[in-house]
JSON list of C-alpha atoms in Angstrom, two decimals:
[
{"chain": "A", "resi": 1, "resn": "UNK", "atom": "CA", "xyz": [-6.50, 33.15, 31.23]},
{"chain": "A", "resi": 2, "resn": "UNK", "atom": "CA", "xyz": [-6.24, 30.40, 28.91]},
{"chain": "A", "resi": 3, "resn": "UNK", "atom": "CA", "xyz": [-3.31, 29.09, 30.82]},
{"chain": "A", "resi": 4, "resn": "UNK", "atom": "CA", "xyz": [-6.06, 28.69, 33.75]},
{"chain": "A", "resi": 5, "resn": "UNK", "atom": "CA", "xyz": [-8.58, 27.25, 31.99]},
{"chain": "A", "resi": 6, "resn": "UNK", "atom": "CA", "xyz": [-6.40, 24.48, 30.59]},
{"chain": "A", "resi": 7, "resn": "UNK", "atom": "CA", "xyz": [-5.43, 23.21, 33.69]},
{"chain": "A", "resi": 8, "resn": "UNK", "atom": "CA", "xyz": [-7.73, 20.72, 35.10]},
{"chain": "A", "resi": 9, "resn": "UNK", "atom": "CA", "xyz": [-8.72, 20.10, 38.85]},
{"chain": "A", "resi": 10, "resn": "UNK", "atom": "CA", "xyz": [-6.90, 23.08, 40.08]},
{"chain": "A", "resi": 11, "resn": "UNK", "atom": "CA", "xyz": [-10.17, 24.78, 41.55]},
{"chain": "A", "resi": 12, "resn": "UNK", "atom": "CA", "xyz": [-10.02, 24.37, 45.12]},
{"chain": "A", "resi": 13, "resn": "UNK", "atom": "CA", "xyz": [-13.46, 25.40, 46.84]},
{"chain": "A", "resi": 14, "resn": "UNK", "atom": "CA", "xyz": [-13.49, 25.34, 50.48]},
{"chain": "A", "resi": 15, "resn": "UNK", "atom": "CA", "xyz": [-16.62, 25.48, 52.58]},
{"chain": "A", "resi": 16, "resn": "UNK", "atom": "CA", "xyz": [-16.49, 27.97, 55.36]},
{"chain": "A", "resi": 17, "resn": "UNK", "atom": "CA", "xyz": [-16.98, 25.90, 58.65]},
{"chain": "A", "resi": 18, "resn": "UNK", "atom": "CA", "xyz": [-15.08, 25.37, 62.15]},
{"chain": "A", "resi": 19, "resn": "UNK", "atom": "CA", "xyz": [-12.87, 22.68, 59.83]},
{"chain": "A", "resi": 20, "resn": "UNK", "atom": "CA", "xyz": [-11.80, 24.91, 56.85]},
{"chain": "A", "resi": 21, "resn": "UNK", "atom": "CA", "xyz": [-8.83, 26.06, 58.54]},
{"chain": "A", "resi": 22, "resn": "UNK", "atom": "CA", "xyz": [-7.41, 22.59, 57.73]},
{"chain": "A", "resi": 23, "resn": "UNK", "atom": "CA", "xyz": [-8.06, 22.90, 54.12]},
{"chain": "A", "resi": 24, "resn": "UNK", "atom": "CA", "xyz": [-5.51, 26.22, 53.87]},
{"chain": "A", "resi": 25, "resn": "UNK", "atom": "CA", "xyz": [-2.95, 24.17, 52.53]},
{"chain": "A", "resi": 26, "resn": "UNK", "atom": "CA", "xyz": [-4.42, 23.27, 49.33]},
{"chain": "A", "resi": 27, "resn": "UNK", "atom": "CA", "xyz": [-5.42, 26.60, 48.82]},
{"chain": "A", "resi": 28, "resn": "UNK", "atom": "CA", "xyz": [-1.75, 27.71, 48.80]},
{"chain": "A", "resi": 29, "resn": "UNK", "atom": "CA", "xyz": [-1.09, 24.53, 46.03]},
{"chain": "A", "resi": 30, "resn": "UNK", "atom": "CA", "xyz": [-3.73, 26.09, 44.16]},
{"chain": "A", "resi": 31, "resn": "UNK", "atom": "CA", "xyz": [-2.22, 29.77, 44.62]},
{"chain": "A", "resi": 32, "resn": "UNK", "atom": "CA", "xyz": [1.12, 28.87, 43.63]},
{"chain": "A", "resi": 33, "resn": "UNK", "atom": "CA", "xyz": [-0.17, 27.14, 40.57]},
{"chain": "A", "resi": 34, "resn": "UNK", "atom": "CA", "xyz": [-1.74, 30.58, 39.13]},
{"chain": "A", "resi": 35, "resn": "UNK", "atom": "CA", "xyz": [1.63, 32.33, 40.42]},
{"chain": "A", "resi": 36, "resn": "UNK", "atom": "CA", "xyz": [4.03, 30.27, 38.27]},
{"chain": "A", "resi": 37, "resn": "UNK", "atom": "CA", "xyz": [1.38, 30.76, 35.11]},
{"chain": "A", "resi": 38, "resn": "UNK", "atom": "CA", "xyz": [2.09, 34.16, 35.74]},
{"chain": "A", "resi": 39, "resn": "UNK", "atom": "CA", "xyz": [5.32, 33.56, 35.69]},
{"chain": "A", "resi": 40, "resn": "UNK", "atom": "CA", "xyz": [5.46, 31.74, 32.53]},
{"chain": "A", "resi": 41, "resn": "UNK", "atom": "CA", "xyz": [4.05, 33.98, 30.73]},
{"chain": "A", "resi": 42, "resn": "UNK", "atom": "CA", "xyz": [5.95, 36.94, 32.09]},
{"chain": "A", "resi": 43, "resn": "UNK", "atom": "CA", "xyz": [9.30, 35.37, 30.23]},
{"chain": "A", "resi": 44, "resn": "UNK", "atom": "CA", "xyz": [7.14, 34.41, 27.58]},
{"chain": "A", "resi": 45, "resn": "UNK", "atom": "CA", "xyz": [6.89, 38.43, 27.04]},
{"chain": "A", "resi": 46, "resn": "UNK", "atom": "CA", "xyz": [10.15, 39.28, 28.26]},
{"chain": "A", "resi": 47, "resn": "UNK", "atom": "CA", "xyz": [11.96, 36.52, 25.72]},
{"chain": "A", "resi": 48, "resn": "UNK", "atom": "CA", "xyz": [9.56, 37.75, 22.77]},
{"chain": "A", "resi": 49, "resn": "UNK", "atom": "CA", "xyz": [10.27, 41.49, 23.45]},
{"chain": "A", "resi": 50, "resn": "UNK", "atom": "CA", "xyz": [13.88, 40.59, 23.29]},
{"chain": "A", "resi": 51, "resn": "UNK", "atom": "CA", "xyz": [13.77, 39.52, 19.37]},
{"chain": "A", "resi": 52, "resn": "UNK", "atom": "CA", "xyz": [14.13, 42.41, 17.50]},
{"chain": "A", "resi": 53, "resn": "UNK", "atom": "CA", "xyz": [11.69, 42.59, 14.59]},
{"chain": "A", "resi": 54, "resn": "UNK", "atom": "CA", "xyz": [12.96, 45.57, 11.74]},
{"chain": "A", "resi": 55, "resn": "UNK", "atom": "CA", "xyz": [10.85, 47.49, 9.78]},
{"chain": "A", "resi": 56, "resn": "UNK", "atom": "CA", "xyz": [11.81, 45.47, 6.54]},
{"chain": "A", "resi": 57, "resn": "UNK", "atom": "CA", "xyz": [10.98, 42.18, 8.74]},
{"chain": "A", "resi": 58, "resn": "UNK", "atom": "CA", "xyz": [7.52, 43.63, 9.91]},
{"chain": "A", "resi": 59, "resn": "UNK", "atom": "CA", "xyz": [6.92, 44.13, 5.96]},
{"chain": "A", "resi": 60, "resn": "UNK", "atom": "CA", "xyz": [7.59, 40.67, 5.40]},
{"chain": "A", "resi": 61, "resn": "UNK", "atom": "CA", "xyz": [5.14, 39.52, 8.12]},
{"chain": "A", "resi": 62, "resn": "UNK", "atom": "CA", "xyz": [2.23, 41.25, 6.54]},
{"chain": "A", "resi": 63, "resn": "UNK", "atom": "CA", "xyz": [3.36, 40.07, 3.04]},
{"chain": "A", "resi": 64, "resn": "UNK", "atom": "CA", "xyz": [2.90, 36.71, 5.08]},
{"chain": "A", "resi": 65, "resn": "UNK", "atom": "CA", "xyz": [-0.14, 37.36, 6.90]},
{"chain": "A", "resi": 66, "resn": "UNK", "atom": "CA", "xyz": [-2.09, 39.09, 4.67]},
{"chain": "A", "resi": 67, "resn": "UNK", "atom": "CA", "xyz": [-1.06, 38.59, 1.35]},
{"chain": "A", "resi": 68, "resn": "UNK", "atom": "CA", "xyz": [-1.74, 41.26, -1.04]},
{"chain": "A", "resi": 69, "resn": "UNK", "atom": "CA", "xyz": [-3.45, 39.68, -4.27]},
{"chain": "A", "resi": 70, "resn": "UNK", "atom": "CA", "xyz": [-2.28, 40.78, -7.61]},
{"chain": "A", "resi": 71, "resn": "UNK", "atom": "CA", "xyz": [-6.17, 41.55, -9.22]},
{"chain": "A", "resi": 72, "resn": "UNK", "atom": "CA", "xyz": [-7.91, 44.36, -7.77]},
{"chain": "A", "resi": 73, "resn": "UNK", "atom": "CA", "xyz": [-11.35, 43.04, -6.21]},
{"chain": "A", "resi": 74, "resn": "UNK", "atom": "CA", "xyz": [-13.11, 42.80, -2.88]},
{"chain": "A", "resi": 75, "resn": "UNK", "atom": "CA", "xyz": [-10.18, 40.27, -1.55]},
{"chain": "A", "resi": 76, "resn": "UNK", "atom": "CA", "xyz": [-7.41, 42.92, -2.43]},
{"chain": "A", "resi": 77, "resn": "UNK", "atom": "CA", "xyz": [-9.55, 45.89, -0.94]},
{"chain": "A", "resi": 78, "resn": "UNK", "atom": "CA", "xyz": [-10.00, 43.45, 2.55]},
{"chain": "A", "resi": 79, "resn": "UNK", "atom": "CA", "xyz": [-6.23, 42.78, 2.12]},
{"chain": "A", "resi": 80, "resn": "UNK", "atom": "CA", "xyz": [-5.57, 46.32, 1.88]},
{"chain": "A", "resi": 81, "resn": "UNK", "atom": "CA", "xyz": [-8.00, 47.41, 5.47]},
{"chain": "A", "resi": 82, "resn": "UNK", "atom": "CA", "xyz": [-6.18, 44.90, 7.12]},
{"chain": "A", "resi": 83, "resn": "UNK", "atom": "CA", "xyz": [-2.35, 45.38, 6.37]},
{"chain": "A", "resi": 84, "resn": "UNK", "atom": "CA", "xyz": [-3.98, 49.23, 7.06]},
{"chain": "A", "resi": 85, "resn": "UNK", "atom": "CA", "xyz": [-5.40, 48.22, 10.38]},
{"chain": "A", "resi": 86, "resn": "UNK", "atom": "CA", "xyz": [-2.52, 46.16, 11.85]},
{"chain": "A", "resi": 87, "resn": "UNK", "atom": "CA", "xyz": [-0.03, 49.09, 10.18]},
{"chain": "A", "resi": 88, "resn": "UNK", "atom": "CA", "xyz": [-1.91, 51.80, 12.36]},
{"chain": "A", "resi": 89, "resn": "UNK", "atom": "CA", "xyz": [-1.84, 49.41, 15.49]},
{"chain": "A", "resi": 90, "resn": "UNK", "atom": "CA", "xyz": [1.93, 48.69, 15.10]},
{"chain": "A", "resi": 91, "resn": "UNK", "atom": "CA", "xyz": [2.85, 52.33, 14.30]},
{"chain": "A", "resi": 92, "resn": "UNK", "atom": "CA", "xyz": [0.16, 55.12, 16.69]},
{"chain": "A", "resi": 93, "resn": "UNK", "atom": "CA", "xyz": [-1.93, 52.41, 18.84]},
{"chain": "A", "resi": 94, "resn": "UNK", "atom": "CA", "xyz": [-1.12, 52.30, 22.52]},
{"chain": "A", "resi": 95, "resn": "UNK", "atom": "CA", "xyz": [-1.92, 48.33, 22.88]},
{"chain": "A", "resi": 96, "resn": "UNK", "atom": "CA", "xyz": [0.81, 47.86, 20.77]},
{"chain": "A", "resi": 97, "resn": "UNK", "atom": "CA", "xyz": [2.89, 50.97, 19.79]},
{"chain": "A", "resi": 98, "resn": "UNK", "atom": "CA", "xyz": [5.02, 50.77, 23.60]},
{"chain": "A", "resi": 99, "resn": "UNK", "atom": "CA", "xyz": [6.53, 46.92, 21.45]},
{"chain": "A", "resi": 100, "resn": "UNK", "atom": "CA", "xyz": [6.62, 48.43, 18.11]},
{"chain": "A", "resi": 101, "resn": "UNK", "atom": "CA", "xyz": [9.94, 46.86, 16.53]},
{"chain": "A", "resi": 102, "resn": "UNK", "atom": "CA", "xyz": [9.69, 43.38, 18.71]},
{"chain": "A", "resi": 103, "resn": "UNK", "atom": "CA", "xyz": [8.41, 40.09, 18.24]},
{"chain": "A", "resi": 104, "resn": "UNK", "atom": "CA", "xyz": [6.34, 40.78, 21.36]},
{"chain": "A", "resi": 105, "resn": "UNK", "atom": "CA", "xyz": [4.94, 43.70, 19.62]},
{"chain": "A", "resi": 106, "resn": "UNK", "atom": "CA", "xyz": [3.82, 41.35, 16.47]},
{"chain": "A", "resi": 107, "resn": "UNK", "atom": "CA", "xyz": [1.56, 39.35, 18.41]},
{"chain": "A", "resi": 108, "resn": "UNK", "atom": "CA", "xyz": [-0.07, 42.27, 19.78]},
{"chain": "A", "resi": 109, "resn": "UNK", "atom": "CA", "xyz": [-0.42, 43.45, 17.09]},
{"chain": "A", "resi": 110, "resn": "UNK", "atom": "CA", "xyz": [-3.08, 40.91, 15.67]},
{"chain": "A", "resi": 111, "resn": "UNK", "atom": "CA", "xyz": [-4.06, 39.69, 18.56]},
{"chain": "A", "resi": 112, "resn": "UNK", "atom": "CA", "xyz": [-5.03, 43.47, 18.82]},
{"chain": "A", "resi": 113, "resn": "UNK", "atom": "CA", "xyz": [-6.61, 43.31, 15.37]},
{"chain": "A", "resi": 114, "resn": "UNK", "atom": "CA", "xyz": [-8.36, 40.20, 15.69]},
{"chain": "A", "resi": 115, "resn": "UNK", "atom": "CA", "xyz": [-10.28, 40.95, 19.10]},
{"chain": "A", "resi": 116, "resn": "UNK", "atom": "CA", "xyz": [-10.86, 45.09, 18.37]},
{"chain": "A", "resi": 117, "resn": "UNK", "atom": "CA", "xyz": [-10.78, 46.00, 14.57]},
{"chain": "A", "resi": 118, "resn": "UNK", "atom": "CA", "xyz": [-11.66, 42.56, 12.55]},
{"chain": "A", "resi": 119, "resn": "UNK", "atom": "CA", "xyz": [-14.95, 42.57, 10.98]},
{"chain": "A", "resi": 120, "resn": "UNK", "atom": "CA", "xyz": [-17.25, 40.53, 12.98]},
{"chain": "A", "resi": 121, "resn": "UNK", "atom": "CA", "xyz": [-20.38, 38.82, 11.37]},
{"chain": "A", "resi": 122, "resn": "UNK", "atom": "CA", "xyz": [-23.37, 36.60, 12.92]},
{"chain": "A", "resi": 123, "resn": "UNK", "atom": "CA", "xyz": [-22.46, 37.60, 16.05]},
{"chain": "A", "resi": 124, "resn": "UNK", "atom": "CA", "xyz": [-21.41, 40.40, 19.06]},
{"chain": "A", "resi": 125, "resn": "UNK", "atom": "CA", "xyz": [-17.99, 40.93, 18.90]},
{"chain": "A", "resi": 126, "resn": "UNK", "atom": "CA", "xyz": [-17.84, 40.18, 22.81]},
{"chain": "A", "resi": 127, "resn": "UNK", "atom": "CA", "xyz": [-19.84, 36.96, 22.29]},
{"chain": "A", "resi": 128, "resn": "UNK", "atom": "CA", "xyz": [-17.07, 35.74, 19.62]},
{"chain": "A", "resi": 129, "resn": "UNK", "atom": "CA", "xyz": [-13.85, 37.06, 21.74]},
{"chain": "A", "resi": 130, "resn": "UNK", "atom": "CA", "xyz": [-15.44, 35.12, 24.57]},
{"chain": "A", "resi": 131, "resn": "UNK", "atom": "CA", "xyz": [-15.76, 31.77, 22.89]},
{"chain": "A", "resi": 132, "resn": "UNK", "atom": "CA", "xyz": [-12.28, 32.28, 21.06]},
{"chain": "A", "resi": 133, "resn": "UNK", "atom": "CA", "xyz": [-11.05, 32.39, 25.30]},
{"chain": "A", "resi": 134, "resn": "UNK", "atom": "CA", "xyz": [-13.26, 29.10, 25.69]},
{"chain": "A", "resi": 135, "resn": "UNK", "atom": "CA", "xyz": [-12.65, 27.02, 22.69]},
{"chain": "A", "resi": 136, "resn": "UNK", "atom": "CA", "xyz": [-8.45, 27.88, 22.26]},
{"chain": "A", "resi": 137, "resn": "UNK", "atom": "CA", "xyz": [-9.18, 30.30, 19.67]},
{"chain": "A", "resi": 138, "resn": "UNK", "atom": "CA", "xyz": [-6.89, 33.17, 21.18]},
{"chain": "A", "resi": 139, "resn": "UNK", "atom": "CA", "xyz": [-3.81, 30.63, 21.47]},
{"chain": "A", "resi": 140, "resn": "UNK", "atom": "CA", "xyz": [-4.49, 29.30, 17.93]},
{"chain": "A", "resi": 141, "resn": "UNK", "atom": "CA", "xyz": [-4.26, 32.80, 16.96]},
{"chain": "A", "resi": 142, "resn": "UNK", "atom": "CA", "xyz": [-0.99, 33.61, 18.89]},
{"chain": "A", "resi": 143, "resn": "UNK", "atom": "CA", "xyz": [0.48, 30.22, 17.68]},
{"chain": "A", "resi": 144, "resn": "UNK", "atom": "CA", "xyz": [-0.51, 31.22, 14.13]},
{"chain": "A", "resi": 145, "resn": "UNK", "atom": "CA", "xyz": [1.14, 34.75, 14.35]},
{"chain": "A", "resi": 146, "resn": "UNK", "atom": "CA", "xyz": [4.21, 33.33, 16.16]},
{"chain": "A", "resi": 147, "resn": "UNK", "atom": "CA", "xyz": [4.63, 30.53, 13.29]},
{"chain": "A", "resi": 148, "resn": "UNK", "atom": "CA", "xyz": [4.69, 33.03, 10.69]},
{"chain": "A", "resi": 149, "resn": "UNK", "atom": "CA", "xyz": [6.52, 35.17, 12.51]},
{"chain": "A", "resi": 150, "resn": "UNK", "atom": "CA", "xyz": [9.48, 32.38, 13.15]},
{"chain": "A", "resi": 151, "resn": "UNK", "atom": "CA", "xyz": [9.14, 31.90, 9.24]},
{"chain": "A", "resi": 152, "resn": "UNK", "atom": "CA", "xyz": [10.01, 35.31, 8.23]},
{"chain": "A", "resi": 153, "resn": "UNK", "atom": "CA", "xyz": [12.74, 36.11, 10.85]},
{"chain": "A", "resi": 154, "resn": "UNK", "atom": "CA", "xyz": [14.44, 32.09, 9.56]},
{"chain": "A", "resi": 155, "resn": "UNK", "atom": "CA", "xyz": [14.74, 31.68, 13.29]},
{"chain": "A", "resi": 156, "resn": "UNK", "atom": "CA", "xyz": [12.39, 29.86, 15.61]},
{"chain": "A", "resi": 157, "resn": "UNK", "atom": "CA", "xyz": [10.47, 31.29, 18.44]},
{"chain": "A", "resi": 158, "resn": "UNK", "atom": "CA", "xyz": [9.88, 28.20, 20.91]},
{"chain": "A", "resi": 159, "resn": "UNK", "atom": "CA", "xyz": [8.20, 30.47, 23.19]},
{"chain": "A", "resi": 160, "resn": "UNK", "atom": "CA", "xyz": [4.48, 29.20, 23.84]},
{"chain": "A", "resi": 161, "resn": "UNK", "atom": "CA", "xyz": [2.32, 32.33, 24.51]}
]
């Protein structure tokens, strides 16, 4: 989706009338647009499921991503749910279980986390998934977790998601 949106003037509307026929054409340019998207992001997944990510690496990712501070307090105890959270998604959880052990698996894994089991305050969680789509939010987040994740494997992942 956010592929989509960030193309501009690739909507194609067409009026129905006896002259629309000649308009098919661009619909087709438009259609083959969203088909290579889909394309792009189908090796996106297929490259990122193909980097093997070991236990001892996935420990090293939440190390990164949710570092554990040393004094106990309400920041350790959030640190804690959420190296809990993502460990349950990553280990029993369906969304991302099937890519446990890959890279692919990773980003699911918080993307997961962020959209479905992160505490969510002033607002509906559907309200703030739907303006992290709008405003880039999702593909900050998958940048993020893909930056980290390049950091702890020492090997980059030039793979935009």
């Amino acid at each position: 989706m956010a592929a989509g949106l960030a193309e501009r003037g690739q909507q194609v509307k067409i009026k129905h009338s006896r002259h629309s026929k000649f308009r098919l054409a661009e619909a087709r340019e438009a259609l083959h647009i969203v088909y290579a998207l889909a394309d792009e992001f189908s090796t996106a997944v297929r490259e990122l499921c193909r980097v093997e990510v070991t236990e001892r690496q996935w420990h090293a990712f939440l190390d990164a991503h949710a570092p554990m501070p040393r004094e106990r307090g309400r920041s350790r105890t959030m640190a804690e749910s959420k190296r809990d959270a993502l460990a349950k998604l990553w280990n029993h959880d369906l969304r991302v279980a099937p890519w446990r052990g890959t890279a692919w698996g990773v980003v699911q894994a918080v993307n997961t986390f962020t959209h479905h089991e992160q505490n969510v305050r002033g607002v509906e969680r559907a309200e703030r998934n739907m303006l992290r789509a709008v405003t880039g939010g999702i593909d900050d987040l998958d940048r993020g977790t893909l930056c980290t994740l390049a950091a702890v494997l020492d090997q980059p992942l030039a793979i935009a998601v």
